[in-house]
GROMACS .gro file of C-alpha atoms in nm:
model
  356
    1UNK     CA    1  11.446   7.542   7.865
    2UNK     CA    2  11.721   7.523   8.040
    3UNK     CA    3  11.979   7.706   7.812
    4UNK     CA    4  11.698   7.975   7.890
    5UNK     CA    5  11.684   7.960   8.284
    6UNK     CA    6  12.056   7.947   8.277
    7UNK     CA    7  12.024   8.329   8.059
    8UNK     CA    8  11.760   8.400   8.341
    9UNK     CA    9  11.956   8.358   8.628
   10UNK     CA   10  12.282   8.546   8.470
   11UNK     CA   11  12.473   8.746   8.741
   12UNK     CA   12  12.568   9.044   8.555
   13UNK     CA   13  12.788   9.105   8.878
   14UNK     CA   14  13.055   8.903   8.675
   15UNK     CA   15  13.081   9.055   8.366
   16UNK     CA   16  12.963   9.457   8.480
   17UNK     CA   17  12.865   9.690   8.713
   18UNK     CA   18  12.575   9.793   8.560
   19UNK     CA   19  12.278   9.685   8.735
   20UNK     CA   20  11.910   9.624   8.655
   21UNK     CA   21  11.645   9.855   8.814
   22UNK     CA   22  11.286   9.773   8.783
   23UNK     CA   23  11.024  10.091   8.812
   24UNK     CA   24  10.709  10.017   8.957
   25UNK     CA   25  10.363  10.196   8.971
   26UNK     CA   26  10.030  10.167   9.007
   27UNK     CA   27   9.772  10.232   8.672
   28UNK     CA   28   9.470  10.329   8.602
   29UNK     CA   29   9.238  10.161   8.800
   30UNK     CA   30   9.399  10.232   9.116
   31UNK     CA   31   9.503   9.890   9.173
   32UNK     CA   32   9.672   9.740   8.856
   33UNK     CA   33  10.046   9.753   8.902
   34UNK     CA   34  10.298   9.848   8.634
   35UNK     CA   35  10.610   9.842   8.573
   36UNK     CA   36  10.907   9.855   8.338
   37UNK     CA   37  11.293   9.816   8.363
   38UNK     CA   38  11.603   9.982   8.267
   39UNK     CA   39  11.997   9.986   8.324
   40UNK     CA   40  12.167  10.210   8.548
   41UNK     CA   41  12.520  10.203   8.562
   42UNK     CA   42  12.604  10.129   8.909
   43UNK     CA   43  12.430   9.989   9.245
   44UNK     CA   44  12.229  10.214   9.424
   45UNK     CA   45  12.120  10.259   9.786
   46UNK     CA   46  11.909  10.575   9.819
   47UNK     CA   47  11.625  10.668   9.608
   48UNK     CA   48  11.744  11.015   9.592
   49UNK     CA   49  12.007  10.862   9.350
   50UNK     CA   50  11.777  10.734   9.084
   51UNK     CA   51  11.666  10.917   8.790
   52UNK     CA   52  11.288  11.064   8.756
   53UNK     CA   53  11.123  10.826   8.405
   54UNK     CA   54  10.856  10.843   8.243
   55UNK     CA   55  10.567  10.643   8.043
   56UNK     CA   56  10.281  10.668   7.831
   57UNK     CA   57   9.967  10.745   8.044
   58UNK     CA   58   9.721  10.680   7.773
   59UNK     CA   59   9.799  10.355   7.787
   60UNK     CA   60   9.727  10.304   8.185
   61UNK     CA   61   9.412  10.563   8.172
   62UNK     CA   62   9.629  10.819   8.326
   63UNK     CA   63   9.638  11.071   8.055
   64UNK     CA   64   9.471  11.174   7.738
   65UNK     CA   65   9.675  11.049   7.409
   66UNK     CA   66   9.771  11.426   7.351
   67UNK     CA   67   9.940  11.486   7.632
   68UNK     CA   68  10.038  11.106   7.747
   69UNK     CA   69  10.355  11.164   7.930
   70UNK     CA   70  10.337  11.086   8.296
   71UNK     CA   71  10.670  11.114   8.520
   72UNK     CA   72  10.764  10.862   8.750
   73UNK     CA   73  10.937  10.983   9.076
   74UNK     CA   74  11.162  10.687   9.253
   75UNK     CA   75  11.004  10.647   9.665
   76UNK     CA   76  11.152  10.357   9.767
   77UNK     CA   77  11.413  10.065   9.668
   78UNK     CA   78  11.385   9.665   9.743
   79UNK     CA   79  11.637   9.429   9.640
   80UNK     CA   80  11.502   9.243   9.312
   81UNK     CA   81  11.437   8.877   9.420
   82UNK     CA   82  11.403   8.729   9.036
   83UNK     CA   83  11.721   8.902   8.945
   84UNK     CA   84  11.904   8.910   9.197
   85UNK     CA   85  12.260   9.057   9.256
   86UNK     CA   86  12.234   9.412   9.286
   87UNK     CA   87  11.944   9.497   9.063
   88UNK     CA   88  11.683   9.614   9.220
   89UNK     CA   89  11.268   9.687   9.247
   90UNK     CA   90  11.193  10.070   9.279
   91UNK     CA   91  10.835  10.196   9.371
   92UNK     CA   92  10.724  10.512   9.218
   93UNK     CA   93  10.425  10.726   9.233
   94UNK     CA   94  10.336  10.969   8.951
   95UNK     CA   95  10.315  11.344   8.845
   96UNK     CA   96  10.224  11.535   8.561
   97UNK     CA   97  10.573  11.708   8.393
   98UNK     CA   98  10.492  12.038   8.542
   99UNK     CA   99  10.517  11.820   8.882
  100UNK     CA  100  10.181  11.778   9.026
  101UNK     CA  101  10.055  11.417   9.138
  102UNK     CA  102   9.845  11.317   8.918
  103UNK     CA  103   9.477  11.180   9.022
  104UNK     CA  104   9.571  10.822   9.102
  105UNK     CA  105   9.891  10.896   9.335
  106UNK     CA  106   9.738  10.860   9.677
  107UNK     CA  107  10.129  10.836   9.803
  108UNK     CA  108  10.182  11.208   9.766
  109UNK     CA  109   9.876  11.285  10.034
  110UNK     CA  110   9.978  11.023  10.208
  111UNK     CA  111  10.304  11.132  10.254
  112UNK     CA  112  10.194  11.494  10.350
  113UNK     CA  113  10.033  11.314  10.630
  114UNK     CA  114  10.292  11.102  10.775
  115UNK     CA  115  10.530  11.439  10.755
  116UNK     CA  116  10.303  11.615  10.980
  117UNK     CA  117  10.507  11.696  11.302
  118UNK     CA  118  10.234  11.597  11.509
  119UNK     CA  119  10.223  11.234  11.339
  120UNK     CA  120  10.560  11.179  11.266
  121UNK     CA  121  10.618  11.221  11.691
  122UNK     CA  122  10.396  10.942  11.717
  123UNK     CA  123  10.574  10.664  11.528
  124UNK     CA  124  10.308  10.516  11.368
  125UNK     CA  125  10.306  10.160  11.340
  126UNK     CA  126  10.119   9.905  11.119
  127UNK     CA  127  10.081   9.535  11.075
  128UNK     CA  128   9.876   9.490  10.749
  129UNK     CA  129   9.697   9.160  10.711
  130UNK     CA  130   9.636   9.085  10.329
  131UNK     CA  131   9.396   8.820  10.208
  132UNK     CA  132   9.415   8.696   9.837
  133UNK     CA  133   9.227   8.446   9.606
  134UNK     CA  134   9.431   8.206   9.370
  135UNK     CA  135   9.255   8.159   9.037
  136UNK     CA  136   9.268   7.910   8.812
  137UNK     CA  137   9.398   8.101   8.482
  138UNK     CA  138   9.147   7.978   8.245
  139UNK     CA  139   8.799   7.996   8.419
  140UNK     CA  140   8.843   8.268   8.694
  141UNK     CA  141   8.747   8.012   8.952
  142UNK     CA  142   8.984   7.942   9.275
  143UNK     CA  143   9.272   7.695   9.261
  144UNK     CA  144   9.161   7.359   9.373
  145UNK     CA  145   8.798   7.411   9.337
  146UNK     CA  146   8.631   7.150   9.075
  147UNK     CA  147   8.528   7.313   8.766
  148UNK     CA  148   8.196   7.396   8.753
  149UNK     CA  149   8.180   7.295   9.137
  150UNK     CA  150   8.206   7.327   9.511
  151UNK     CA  151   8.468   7.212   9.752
  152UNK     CA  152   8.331   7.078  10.104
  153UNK     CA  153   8.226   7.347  10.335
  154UNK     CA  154   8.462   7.574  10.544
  155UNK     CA  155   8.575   7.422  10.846
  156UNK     CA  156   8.886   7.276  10.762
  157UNK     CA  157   9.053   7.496  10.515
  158UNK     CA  158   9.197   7.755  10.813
  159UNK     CA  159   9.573   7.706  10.826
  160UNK     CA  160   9.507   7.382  10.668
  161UNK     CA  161   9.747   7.113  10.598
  162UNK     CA  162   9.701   6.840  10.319
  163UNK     CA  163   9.634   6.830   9.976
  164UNK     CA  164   9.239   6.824  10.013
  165UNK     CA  165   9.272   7.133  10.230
  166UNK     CA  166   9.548   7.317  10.101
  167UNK     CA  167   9.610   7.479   9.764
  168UNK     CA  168   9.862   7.676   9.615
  169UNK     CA  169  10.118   7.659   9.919
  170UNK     CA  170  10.400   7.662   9.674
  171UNK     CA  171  10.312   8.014   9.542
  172UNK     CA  172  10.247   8.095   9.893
  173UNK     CA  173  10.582   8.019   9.998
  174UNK     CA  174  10.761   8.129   9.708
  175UNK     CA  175  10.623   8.518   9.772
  176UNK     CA  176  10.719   8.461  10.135
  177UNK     CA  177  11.049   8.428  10.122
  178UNK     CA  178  11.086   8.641   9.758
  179UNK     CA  179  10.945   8.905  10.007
  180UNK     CA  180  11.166   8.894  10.265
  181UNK     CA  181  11.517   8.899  10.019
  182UNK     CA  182  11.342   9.231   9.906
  183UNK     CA  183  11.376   9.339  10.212
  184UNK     CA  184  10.956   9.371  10.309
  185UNK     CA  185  10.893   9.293  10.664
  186UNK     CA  186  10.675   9.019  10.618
  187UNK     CA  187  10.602   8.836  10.979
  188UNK     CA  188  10.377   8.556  10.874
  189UNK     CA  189  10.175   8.388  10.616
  190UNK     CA  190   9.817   8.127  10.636
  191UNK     CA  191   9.561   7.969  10.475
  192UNK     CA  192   9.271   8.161  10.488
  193UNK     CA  193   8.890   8.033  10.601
  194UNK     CA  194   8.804   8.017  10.230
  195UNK     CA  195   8.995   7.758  10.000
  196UNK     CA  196   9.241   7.865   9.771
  197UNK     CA  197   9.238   8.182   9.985
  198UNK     CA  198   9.588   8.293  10.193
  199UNK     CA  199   9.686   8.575  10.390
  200UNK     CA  200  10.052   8.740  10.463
  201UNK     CA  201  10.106   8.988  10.646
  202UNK     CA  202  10.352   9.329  10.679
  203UNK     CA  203  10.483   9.486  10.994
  204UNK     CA  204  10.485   9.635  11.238
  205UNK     CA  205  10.652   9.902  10.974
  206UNK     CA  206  10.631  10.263  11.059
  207UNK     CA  207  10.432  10.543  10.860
  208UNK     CA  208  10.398  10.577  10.507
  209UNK     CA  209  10.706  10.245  10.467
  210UNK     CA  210  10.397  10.038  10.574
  211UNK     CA  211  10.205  10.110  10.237
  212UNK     CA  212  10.515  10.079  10.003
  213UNK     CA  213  10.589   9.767  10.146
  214UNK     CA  214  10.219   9.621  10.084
  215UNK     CA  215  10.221   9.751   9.734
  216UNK     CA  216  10.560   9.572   9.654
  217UNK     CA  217  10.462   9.275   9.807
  218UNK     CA  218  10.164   9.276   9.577
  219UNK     CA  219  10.372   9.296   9.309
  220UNK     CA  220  10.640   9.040   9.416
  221UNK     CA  221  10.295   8.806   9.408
  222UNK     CA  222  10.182   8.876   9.090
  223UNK     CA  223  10.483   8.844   8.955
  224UNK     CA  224  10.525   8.487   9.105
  225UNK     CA  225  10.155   8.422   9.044
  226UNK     CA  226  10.244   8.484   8.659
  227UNK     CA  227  10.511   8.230   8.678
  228UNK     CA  228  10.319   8.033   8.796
  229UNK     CA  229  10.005   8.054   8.536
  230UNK     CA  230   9.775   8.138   8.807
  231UNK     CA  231   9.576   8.466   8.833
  232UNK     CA  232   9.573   8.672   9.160
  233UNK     CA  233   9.210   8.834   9.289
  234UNK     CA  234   9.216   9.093   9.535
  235UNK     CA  235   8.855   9.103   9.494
  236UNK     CA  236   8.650   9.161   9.885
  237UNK     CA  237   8.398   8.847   9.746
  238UNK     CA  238   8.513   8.682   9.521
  239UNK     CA  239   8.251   8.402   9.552
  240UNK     CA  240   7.920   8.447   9.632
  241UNK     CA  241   7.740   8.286   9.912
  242UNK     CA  242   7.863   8.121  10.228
  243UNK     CA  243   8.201   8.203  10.193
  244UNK     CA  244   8.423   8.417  10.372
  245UNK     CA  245   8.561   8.765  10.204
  246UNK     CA  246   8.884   8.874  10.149
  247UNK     CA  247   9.021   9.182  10.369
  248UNK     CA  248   9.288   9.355  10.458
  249UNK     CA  249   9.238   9.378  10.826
  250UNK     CA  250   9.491   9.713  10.975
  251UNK     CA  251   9.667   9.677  11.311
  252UNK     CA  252   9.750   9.970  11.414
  253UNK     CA  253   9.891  10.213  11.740
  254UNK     CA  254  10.129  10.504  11.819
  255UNK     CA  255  10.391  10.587  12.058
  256UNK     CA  256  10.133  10.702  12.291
  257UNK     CA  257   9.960  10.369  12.263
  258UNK     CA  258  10.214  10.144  12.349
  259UNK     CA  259  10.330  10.360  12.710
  260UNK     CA  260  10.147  10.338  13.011
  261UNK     CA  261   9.798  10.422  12.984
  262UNK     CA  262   9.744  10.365  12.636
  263UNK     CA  263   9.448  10.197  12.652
  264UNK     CA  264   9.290  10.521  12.721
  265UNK     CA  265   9.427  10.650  12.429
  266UNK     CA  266   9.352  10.386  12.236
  267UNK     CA  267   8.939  10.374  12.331
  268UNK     CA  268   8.980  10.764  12.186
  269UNK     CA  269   9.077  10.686  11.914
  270UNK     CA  270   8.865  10.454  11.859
  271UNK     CA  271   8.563  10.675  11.957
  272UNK     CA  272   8.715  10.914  11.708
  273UNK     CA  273   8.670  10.672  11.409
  274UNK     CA  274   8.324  10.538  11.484
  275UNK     CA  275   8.227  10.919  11.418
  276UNK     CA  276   8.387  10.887  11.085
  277UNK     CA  277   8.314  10.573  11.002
  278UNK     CA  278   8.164  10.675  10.657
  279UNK     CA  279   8.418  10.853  10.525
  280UNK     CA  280   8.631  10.573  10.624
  281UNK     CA  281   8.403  10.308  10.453
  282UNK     CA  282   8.419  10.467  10.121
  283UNK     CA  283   8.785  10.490  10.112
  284UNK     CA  284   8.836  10.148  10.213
  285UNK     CA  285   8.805   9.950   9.931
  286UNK     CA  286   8.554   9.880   9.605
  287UNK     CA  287   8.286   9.621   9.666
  288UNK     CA  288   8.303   9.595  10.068
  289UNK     CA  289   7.920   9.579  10.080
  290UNK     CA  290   7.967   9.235   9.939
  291UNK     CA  291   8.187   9.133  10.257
  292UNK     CA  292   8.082   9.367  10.540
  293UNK     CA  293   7.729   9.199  10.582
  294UNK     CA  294   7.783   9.111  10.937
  295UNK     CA  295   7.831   8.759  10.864
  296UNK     CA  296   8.143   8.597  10.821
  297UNK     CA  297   8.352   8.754  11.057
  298UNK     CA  298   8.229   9.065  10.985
  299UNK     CA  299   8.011   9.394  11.092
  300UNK     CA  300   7.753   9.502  10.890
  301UNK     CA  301   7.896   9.802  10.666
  302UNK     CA  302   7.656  10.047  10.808
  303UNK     CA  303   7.709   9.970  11.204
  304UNK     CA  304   8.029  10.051  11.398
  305UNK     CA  305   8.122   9.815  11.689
  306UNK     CA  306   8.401   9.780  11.864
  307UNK     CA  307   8.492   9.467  12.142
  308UNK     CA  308   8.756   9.319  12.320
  309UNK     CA  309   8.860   9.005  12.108
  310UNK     CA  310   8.552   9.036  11.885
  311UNK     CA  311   8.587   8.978  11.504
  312UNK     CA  312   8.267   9.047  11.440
  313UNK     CA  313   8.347   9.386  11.518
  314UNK     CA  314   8.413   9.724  11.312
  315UNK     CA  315   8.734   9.734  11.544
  316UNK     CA  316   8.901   9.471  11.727
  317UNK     CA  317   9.114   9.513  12.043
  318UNK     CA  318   9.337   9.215  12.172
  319UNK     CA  319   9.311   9.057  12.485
  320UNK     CA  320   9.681   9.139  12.560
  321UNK     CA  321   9.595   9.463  12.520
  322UNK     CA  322   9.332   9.528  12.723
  323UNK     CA  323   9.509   9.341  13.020
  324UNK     CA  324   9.861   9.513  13.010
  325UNK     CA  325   9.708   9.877  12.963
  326UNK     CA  326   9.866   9.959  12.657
  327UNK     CA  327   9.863   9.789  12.292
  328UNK     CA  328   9.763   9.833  11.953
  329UNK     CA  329   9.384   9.766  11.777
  330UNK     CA  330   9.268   9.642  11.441
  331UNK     CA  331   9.052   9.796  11.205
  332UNK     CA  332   8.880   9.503  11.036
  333UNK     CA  333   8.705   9.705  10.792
  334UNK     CA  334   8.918   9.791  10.487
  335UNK     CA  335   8.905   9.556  10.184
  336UNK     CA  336   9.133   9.294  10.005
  337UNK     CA  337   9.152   9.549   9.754
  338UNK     CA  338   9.189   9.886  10.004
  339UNK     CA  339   9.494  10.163   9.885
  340UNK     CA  340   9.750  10.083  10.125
  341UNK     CA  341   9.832  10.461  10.127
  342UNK     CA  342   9.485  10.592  10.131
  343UNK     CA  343   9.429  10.359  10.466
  344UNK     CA  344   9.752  10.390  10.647
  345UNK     CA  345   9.724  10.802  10.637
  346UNK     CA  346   9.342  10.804  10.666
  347UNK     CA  347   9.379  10.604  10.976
  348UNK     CA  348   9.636  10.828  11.168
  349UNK     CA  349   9.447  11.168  11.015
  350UNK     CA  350   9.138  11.016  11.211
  351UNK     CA  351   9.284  10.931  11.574
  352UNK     CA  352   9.621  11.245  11.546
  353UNK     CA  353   9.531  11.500  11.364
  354UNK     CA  354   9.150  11.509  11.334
  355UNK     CA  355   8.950  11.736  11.565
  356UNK     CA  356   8.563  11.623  11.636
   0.00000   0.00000   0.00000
């Protein structure tokens, strides 16, 4: 094994200038993540220098076996943290040949957007907060759970410490700091309410960067959850009963937010997504009625609240904020399992460019 980690850990650096890129995109379903590699013969900085691919779509439910060929167009570029050296992690969304996104891209909306004069002059930022499960491989059920069993009730698990409360810090750590050699802006990491639950989180990153950064660092963690023979679940509940959900709570504010008098600005937007609060619901993630029940740290998915401090609201709205003036908010309703680029655009359509 070691003769093979020592092949692993080669740095073609010595030997060539070719490097390793890795293409990444997301299948079928919307949320399964693909991806395949290939040599270039030099580094690269700038997606613009990368050449278009292209894979077999009947094989991710993305086209019909006839016509299978689905193009892959480069977006953005993270250093590779299992290779290292130069090679590199690309993210990609996808378009037919004759160059139309095909129905699973959400990027290429998203993207229209975030180009949008009006929103690009407000800087968007985002922090995304994403909650995950850790399964044990064999039996779906949550790292350090007893098979067939319960742990102890919640209480202690939060941010935990010890090997009764704790589990699965070493893949925890391992995505942190793979994430931040790729170059995501990861700011933090926890345990989560739920055991064998954890939570990292990206930003503040501006516009549509936000979203490529999630979906990488979803990848980076599947990738080190495979090493580690553990299976990830981004599912909203993944256990039933009095346990806490999985989310992927979305901080959020613009230029005009964070001047003077943005907490004005910020109560109208606000206002502005209560009265869309459906259409936001259903493009927030599959299986949120499960979580948003109004109990764990949650409102009920057909009510729209919003409070000062209150995480049992739709939308919550710091403290800090609300004394200095001027902040940001967080919309606590998407899910574990929400499009990063469906959620990020939807959220600055709502409160830029969105007329009631």
């Amino acid at each position: 094994m070691s003769a093979l980690a020592d092949l692993i850990n080669l740095d073609l650096s010595d030997s060539t200038e070719k490097i390793i890129a890795e293409y990444i995109w997301i299948g079928g379903s919307g949320l399964d993540m693909r991806s395949k590699a290939r040599t270039l013969p030099g580094p690269v900085k700038d997606p613009s220098e990368l050449p278009k691919w292209n894979y077999d779509g009947s094989s991710t439910g993305q086209a019909p076996g006839e016509d299978s060929e689905v193009i892959l167009y480069p977006q953005a570029i993270f250093k590779d943290p299992f290779r290292r050296g130069n090679n590199i992690l690309v993210m990609c969304d996808a378009y037919t040949p004759a160059g139309e996104p095909i129905p699973t891209n959400k990027r290429h909306a998203a993207a229209k957007i975030f180009s949008d004069p009006s929103v690009a002059a407000e800087e968007t930022w985002y922090g995304i907060e994403q909650e995950y499960t850790l399964l044990q491989k064999d039996i779906k059920w949550p790292v350090g759970w007893p098979v067939g069993g319960f742990p102890g009730p919640q209480g202690p698990y939060y941010c935990g410490v010890g090997a009764d409360k704790a589990f699965g810090r070493d893949i925890v750590d391992s995505h942190y700091k793979a994430c931040l050699y790729a170059g995501i802006n990861v700011s933090g990491t926890n345990g989560e309410v739920m055991p064998g639950q954890w939570e990292f989180q990206v930003g503040p990153t501006v516009g549509i960067a936000a979203a490529d950064q999630v979906w990488v660092a979803r990848y980076i963690l599947e990738r080190v959850t495979e090493l580690a023979g553990v299976v990830l679940s981004l599912d909203p509940k993944p256990i039933p009963g009095d346990w806490n959900g999985a989310g992927a709570h979305t901080n959020y504010n613009t230029k005009s937010m964070r001047e003077d008098g943005g907490y004005e600005v910020i109560k109208k937007a606000i206002e502005k997504l209560g009265l869309r609060h459906k259409e936001h619901i259903s493009a927030y993630g599959e299986g949120n009625e499960r979580r948003l029940t109004g109990k764990h740290e949650t409102a009920d998915i057909n009510t729209f609240l919003w409070g000062v401090a209150n995480r049992g609201a739709s939308i919550r709205v710091g403290r800090d904020t609300e004394q200095a003036g001027k902040g940001y908010f967080e919309d606590r309703r998407p899910a574990s399992n929400m499009d990063p680029y469906t959620v990020t655009s939807m959220i600055a359509e709502t409160t830029i460019l969105w007329k009631p």
